[in-house]
Coordinates of C-alpha atoms and ligand atoms in Angstrom, one line a residue:
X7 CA -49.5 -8.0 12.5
X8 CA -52.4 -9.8 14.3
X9 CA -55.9 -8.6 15.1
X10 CA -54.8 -8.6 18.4
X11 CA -52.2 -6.2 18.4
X12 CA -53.8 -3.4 16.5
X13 CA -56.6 -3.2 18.8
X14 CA -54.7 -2.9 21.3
X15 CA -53.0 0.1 19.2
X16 CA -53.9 2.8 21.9
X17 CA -54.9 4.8 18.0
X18 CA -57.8 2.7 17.7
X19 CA -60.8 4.1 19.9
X20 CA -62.0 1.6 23.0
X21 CA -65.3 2.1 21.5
X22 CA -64.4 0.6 18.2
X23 CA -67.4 -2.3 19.2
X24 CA -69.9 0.4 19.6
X25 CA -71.0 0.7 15.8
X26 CA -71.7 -3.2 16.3
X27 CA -75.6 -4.1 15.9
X28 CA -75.2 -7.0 18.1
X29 CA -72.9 -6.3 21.3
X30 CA -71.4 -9.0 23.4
X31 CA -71.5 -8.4 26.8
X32 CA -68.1 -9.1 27.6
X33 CA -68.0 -8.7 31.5
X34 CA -68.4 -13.1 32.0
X35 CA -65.5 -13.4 29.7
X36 CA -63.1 -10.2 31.0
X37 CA -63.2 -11.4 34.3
X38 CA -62.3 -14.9 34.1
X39 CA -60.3 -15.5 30.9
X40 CA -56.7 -13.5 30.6
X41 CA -57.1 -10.4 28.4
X42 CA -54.4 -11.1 25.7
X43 CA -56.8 -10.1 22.7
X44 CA -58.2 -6.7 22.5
X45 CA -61.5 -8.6 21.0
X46 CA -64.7 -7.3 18.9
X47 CA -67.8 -7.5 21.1
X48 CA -69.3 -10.1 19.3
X49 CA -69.7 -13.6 19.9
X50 CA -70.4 -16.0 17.2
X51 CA -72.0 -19.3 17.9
X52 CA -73.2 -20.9 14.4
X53 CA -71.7 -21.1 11.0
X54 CA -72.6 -23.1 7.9
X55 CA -70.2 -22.9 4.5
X56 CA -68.9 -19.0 4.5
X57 CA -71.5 -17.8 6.7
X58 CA -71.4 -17.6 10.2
X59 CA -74.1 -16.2 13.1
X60 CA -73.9 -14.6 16.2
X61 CA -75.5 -14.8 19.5
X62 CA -78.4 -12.4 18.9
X63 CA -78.9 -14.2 15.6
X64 CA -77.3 -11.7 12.7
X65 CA -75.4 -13.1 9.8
X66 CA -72.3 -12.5 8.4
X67 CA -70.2 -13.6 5.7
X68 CA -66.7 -14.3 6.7
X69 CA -64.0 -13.7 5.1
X70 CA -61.9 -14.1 8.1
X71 CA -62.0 -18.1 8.5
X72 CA -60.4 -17.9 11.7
X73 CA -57.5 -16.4 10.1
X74 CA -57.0 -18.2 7.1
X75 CA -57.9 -21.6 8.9
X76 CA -61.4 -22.8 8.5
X77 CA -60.4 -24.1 4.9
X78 CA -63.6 -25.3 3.9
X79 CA -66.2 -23.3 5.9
X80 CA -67.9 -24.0 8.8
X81 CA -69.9 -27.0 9.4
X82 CA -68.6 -28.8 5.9
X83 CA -70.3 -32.5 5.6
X84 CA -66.7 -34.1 4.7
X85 CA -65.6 -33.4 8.4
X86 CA -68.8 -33.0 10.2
X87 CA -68.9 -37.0 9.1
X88 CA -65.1 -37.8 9.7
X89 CA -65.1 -36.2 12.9
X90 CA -68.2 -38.0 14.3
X91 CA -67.1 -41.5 13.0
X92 CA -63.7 -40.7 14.5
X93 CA -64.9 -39.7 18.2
X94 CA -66.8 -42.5 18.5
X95 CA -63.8 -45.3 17.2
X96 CA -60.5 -43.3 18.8
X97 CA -59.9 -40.0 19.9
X98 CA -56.2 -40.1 21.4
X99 CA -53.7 -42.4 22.2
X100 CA -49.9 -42.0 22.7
X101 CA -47.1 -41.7 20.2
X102 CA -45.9 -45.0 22.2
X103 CA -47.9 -46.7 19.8
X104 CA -48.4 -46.9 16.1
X105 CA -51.1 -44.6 14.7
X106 CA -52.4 -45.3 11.3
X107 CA -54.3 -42.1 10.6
X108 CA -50.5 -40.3 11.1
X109 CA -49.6 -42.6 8.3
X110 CA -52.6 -41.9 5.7
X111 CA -52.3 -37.7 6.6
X112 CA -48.0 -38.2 6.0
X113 CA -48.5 -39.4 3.3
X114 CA -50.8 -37.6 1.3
X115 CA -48.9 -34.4 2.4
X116 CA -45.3 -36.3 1.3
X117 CA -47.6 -37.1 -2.1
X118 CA -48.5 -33.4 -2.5
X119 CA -45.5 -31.7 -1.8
X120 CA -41.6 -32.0 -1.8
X121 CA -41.0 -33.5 1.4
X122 CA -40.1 -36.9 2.4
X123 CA -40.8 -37.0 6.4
X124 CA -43.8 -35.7 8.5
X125 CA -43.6 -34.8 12.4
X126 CA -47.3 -33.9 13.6
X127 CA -47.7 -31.3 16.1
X128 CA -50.8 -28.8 17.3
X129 CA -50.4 -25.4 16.1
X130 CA -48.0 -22.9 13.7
X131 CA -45.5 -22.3 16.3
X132 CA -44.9 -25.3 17.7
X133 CA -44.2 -26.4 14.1
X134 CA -41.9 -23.6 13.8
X135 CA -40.2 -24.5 16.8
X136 CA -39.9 -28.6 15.5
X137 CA -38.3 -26.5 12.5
X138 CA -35.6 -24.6 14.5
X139 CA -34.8 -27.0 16.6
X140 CA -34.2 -30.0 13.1
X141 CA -32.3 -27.4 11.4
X142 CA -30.0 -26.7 14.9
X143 CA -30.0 -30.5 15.2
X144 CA -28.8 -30.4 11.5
X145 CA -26.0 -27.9 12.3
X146 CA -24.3 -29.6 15.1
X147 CA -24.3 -32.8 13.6
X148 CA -24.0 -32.4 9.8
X149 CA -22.4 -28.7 9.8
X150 CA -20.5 -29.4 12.8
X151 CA -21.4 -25.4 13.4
X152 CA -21.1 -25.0 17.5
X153 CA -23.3 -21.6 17.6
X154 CA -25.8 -21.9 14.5
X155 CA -28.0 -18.8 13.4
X156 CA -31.4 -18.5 11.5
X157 CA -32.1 -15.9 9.7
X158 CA -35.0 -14.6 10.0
X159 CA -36.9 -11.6 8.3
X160 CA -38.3 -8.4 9.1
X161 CA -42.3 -8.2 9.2
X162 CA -42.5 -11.7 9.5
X163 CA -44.6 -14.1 11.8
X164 CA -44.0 -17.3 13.4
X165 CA -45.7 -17.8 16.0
X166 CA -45.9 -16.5 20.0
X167 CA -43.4 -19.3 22.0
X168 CA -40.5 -17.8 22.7
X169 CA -38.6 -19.1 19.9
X170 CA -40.8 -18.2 17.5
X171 CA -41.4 -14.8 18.9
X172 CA -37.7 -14.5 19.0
X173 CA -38.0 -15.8 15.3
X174 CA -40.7 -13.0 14.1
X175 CA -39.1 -9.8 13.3
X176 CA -41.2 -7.5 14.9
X177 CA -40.2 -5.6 17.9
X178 CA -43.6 -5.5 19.4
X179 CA -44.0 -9.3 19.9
X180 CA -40.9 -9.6 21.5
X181 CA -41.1 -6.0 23.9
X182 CA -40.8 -7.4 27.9
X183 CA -40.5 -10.8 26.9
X184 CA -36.4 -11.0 27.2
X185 CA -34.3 -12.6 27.5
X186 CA -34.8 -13.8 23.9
X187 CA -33.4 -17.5 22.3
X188 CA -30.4 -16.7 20.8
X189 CA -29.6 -17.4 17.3
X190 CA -31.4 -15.0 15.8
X191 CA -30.3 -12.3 13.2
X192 CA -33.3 -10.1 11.1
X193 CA -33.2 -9.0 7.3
X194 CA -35.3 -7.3 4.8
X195 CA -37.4 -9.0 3.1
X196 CA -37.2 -9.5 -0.5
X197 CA -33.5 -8.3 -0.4
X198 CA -31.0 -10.6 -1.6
X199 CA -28.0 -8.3 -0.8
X200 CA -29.0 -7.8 2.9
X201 CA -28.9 -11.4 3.1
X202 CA -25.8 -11.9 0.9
X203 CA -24.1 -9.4 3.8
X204 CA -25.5 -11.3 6.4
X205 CA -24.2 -14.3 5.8
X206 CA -20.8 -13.4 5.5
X207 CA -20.7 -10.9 8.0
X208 CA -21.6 -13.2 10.8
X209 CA -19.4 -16.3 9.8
X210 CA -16.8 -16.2 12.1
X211 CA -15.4 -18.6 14.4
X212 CA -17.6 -21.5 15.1
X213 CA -20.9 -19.1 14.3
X214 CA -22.3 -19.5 11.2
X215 CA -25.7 -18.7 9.6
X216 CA -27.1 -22.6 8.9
X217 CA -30.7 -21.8 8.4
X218 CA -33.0 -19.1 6.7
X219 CA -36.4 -19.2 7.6
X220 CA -38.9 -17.1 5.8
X221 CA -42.8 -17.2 4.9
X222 CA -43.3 -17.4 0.6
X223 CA -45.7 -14.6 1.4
X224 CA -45.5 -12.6 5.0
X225 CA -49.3 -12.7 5.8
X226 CA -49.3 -10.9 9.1
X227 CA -46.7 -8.6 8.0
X228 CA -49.4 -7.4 5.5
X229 CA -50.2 -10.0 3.3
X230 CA -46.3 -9.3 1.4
X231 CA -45.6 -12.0 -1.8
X232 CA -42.3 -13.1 -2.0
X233 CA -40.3 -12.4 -5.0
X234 CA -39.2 -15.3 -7.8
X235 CA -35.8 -13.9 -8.3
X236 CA -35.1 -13.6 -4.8
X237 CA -36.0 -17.2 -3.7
X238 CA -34.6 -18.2 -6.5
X239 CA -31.0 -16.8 -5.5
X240 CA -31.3 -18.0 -1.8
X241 CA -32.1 -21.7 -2.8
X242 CA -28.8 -21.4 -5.0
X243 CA -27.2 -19.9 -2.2
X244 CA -28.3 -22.4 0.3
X245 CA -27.1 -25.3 -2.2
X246 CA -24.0 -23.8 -2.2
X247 CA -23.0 -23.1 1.1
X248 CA -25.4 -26.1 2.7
X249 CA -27.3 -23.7 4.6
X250 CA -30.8 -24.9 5.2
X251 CA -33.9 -23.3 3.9
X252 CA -36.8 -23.4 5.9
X253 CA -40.6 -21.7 5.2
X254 CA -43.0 -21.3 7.5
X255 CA -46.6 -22.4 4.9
X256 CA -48.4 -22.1 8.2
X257 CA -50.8 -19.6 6.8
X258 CA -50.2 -19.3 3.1
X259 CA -49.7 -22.9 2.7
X260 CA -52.8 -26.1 2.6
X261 CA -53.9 -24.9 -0.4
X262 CA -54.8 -20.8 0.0
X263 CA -52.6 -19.4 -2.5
X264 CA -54.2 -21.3 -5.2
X265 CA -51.6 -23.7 -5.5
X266 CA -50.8 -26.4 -2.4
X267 CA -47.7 -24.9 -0.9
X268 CA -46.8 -21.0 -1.5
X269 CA -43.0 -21.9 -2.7
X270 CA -45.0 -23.4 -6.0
X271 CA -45.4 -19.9 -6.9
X272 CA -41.5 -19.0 -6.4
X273 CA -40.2 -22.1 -8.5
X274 CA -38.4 -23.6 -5.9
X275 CA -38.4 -26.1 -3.0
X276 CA -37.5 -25.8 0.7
X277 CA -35.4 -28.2 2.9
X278 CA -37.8 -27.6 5.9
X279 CA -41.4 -26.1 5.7
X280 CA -44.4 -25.7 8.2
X281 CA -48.2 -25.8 8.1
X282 CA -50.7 -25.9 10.3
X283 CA -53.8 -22.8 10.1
X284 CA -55.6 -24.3 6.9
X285 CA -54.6 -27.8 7.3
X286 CA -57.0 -29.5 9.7
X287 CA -60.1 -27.3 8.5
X288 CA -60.2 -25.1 11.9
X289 CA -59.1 -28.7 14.0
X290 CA -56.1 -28.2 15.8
X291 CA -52.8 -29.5 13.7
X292 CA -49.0 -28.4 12.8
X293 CA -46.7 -30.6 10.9
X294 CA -42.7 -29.8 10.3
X295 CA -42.1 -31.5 6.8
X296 CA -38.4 -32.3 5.2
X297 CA -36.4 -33.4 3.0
X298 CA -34.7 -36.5 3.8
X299 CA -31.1 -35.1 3.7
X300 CA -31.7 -33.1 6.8
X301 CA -33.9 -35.8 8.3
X302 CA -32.3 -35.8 11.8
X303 CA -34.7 -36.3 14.7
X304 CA -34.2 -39.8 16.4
X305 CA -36.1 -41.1 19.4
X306 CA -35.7 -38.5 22.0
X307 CA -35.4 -35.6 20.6
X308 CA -38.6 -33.9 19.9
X309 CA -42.1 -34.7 21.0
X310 CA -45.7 -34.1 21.6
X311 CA -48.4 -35.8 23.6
X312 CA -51.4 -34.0 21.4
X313 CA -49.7 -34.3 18.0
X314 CA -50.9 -36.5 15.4
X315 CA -53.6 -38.2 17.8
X316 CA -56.1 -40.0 15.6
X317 CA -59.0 -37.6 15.7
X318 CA -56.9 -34.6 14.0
X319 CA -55.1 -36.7 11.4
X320 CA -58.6 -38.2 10.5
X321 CA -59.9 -34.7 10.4
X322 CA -57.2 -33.5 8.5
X323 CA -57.0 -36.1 6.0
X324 CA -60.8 -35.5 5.2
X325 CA -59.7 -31.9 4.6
X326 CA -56.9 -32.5 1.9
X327 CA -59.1 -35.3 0.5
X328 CA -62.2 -32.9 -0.6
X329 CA -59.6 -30.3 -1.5
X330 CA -58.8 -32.6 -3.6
X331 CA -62.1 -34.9 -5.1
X332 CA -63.8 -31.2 -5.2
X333 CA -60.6 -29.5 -7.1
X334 CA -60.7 -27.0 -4.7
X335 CA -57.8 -25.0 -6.2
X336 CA -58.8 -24.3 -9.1
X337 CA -61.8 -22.1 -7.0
X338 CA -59.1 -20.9 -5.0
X339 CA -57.6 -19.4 -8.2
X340 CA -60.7 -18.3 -10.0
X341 CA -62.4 -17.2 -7.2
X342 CA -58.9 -15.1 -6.2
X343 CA -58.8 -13.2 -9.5
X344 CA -62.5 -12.1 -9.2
X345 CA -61.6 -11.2 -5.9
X346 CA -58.1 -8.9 -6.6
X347 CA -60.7 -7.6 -10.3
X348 CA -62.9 -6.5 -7.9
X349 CA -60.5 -5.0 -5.1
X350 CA -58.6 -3.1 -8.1
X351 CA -62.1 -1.9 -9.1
X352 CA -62.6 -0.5 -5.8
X353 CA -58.9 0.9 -5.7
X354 CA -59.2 3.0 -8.5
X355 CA -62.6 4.0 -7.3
X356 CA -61.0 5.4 -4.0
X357 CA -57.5 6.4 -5.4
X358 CA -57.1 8.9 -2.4
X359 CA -57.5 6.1 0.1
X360 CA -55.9 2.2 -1.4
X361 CA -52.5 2.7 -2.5
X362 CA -52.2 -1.0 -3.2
X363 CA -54.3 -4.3 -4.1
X364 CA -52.1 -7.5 -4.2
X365 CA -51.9 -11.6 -3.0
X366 CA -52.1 -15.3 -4.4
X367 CA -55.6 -17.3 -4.6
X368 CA -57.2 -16.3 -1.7
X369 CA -55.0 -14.5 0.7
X370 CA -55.5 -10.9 -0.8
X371 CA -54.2 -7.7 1.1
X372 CA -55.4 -4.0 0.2
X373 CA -53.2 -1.5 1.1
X374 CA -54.7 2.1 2.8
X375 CA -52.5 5.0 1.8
X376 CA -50.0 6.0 4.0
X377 CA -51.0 9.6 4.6
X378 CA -54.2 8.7 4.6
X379 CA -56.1 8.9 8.4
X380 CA -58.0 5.7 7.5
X381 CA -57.0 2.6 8.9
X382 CA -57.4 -1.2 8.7
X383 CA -59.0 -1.7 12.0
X384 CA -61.5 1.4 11.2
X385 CA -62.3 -0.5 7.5
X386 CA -62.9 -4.0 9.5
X387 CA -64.7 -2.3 12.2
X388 CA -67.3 -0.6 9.4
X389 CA -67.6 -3.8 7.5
X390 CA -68.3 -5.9 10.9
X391 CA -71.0 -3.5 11.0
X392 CA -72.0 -4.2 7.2
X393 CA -72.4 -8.0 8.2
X394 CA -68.8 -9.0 6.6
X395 CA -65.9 -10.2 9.0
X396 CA -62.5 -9.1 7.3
X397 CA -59.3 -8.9 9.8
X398 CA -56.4 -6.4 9.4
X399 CA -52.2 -7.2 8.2
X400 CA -50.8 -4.5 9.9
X401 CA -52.2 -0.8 10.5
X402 CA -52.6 -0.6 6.8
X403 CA -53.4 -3.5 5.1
X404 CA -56.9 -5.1 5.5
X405 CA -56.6 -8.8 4.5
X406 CA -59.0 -11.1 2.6
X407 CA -58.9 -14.8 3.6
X408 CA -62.2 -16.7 3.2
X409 CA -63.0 -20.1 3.1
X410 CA -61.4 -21.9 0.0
X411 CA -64.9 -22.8 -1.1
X412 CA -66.1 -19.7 -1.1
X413 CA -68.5 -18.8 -4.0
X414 CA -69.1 -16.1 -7.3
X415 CA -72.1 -14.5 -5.4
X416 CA -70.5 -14.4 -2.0
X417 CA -67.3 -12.6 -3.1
X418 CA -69.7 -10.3 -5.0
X419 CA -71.2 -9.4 -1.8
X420 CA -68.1 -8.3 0.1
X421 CA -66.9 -6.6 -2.7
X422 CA -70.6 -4.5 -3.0
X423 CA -70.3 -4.3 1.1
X424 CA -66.4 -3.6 0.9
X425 CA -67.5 -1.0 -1.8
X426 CA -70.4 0.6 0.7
X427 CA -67.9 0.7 3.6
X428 CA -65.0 2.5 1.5
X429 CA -68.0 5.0 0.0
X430 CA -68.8 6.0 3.7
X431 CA -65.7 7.9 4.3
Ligands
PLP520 C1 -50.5 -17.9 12.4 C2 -49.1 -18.1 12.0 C3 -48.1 -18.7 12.9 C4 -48.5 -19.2 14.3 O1 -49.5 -20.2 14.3 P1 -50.2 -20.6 15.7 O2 -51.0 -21.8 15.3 O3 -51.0 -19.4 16.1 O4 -49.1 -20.9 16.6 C5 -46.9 -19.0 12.4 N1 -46.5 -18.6 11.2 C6 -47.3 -17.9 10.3 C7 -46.9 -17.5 9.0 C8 -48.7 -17.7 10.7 O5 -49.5 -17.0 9.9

C-alpha cells in the first residue's frame, strides 16, 4: 500500500500534520494541483547525502528516499556532475535516431543481470505495462494462445495505468476505475498450490495462463520477501509448461536488497523483469529487460517519446557506475543487518506493539501487532515529528528504505529516534 492511500484511510485523523513543527501551508497547492495524495504538510526544498530540509529550515534524516528511489542521496557529486555536463551537450532527442547513452546504460544492466535486451521507458508502470504487453506479444506468436492470462498476486503493486492497476491485486486501486484490462487472474502469494490450481483451472479452450508476474519481495504490500522454495517451483513450472515469468524489480531491484536484482536472493532467473524507482537515482527512468527467447518487439510495437533520452541514461549510468567503483552493496548489506539488529532490538523492547521485523539490505518492514490500536501512519506521523521521514507498507507495516549510502551513525539515529517514538506510546 502507498502513503497515499493510508492517509486517505478515513481512520487516520485529518489533523495527522498538526504534530508537525514546520507546517506547510497547503492552500497554493490544494487549489491548483489535483488532490490524488492525502500529503504531510511539509515541503522540502534541500537535501544533501541522507539528509534533507524543509522550507522553514528543519532537518531530517530520510529514510524515505522518495520511496526507495533516491539511491544515492540527495545532491550526490557523481550525478550533480553527470547531469550538468549532460544538459549542457544533449538533453532529448527522438528514438528516430541512434542514442549512445541507451547503449552504455543497456549494457551495463545486460552485464549485471540475466537479461539480453533493454527497452527504456519513464516510470515502474509504464515498464510493467512494456512487460505485459512482450509477454502477450509472446503468447500470440510463440504460444499461439488467442486469450493469454497473467497471473498476478494478491498484495502486490505495479503501478497506477490501467493495466497495471488491473495487474496489482488490491481491490482499492482498482474501486471506480472499471472496466478493468482483461487477462487478469489473482493468487496468494507465496503459495505454490494456489498457483498450481490456477493454472490448470483456467486452461481451457484457447485461454491459457502464459505469464506470471510477481515482485521477489511485495514492498507496498508490506515489505513481504518472497520465498526460495516457491520461486524455485514456478521457474520449473514455467520451464515446463513455457509459461513466462515476469518480476516487477521496480522497487526492490537497482541494488536495495543488498544484492543487484531481488531474484538473486531466490536462486533463480526471470524471463521478463522491471526496474525503474532506484535506477536513475530520483531521475525519471523504467526499463523492461529479457531474455532473448522471448525477445519479440519489432518496429512498431511499443514506444516512448521520453524513454531512454540522453540526459536519463547519462544520469543513470552514473548511478550504476558509483554503485559500483564505491561497492555500494556491500553497505547495502552491512548497513541492512545493523538496521533489522537494531529493529529486533526495538521489537523485543515493545513486544505488545511489533509483531514482526523482516526484509533484504535495505528495504526493511516492521510489522505493528494486529490487535494493537497503533498504526503505521501514526508511527511515521510521530517520527516526522522526531526529524526522521519513514513511510508506511500497508496499515501495519512501517517501511525502512533509505538511501543506499546511508551511514553507521545515521541508522543509529533512526533507530535511537524510532526507539523514542515507539517509547511514547
Ligand atoms: C512503485 C512501484 C511501481 C510503480 O512505479 P511508478 O514509477 O510509480 O509507476 C511498480 N511496481 C512496484 C513493485 C513498485 O514499487
Amino acid at each position: 500500500m502507498s502513503i497515499e492511500t493510508l492517509i486517505q484511510d478515513p481512520a487516520i485523523p485529518a489533523e495527522a500534520g498538526a504534530v508537525l513543527a514546520s507546517p506547510y501551508d497547503p492552500t497554493d497547492f490544494d487549489q491548483s494541483v489535483m488532490t490524488t495524495y492525502g500529503r504531510f504538510p511539509l515541503a522540502l526544498e534541500r537535501g544533501s547525502g541522507c539528509r534533507v530540509w524543509d522550507t522553514q529550515g528543519k532537518e531530517y534524516l530520510d529514510f524515505v528516499a522518495g520511496i526507495a528511489t533516491c539511491t544515492l542521496g540527495h545532491a550526490h557529486p557523481a550525478m550533480v556532475e553527470t547531469v550538468t555536463q549532460q544538459i549542457q551537450k544533449l538533453h532529448h532527442v527522438s528514438n528516430l535516431y541512434y542514442i549512445p547513452e541507451q547503449a552504455k546504460l543497456a549494457k551495463w544492466l545486460i552485464e549485471h543481470s540475466c537479461a539480453d535486451r533493454v527497452f527504456f521507458c519513464n516510470s515502474g508502470a509504464e515498464a510493467n505495462e512494456g512487460a505485459i504487453k512482450l509477454a502477450r506479444k509472446y503468447a500470440h506468436q510463440v504460444l499461439k494462445i488467442d486469450q493469454p492470462i497473467v497471473l498476478t498476486a494478491h498484495a502486490s503493486f505495479h503501478g497506477r495505468t490501467l493495466a497495471t492497476i488491473t495487474a496489482t491485486g488490491q481491490p482499492k486501486y482498482q474501486k471506480d476505475f472499471s472496466p478493468l484490462v482483461p487477462g487478469f487472474h489473482y493468487v496468494p502469494y507465496n503459495d505454490i498450490k494456489a498457483i498450481a490450481a490456477a493454472i490448470s483451472e483456467l486452461d481451457e479452450g484457447d485461454r491459457a495462463v502464459t505469464a506470471i508476474l510477481l515482485e521477489p519481495l511485495q514492498g507496498e504490500g508490506g515489505v513481504r520477501p518472497g520465498d526460495k522454495a516457491y520461486f524455485q517451483e514456478i521457474r520449473r513450472m514455467c520451464d515446463e509448461t513455457g509459461i513466462l515469468l515476469i518480476l516487477d524489480e521496480v522497487q526492490v531491484g537497482m541494488g536495495r536488497s543488498g544484492k543487484y536484482w531481488g531474484y538473486e536472493h531466490l536462486g533463480i532467473e526471470p524471463d521478463i523483469f522491471t526496474s525503474a524507482k532506484g535506477l536513475g537515482g530520483g531521475i525519471p527512468i523504467g526499463a523492461v529487460m529479457c531474455k532473448a527467447f522471448c525477445n519479440v518487439f519489432q518496429p512498431g510495437d511499443h514506444a516512448s517519446t521520453f524513454g531512454g533520452n540522453p540526459f536519463a541514461c547519462a544520469t543513470a549510468l552514473s548511478v550504476c557506475e558509483t554503485l559500483e567503483r564505491e561497492n555500494i552493496l556491500e553497505n547495502v548489506q552491512q548497513r541492512g543487518e545493523q538496521l533489522r539488529e537494531g529493529l529486533h532490538a526495538i521489537a523485543a523492547k515493545y513486544p505488545k506493539q511489533i509483531t514482526e521485523v523482516r526484509g533484504w539490505g535495505l528495504i526493511n518492514g516492521m510489522e505493528l501487532k494486529a490487535d494493537s490500536p497503533l498504526t503505521a501512519a501514526d508511527v511515521v506521523k510521530a517520527a516526522i515529528a522526531e526529524g526522521l521521514l519513514l513511510v508506511p507498507a500497508g496499515p501495519k507495516v512501517i517501511r525502512f528504505v533509505p538511501p543506499l549510502i546511508v551511514s553507521v551513525q545515521e541508522i543509529d539515529t533512526a533507530l535511537q529516534v524510532l526507539e523514542k517514538v515507539m517509547g511514547s506510546w
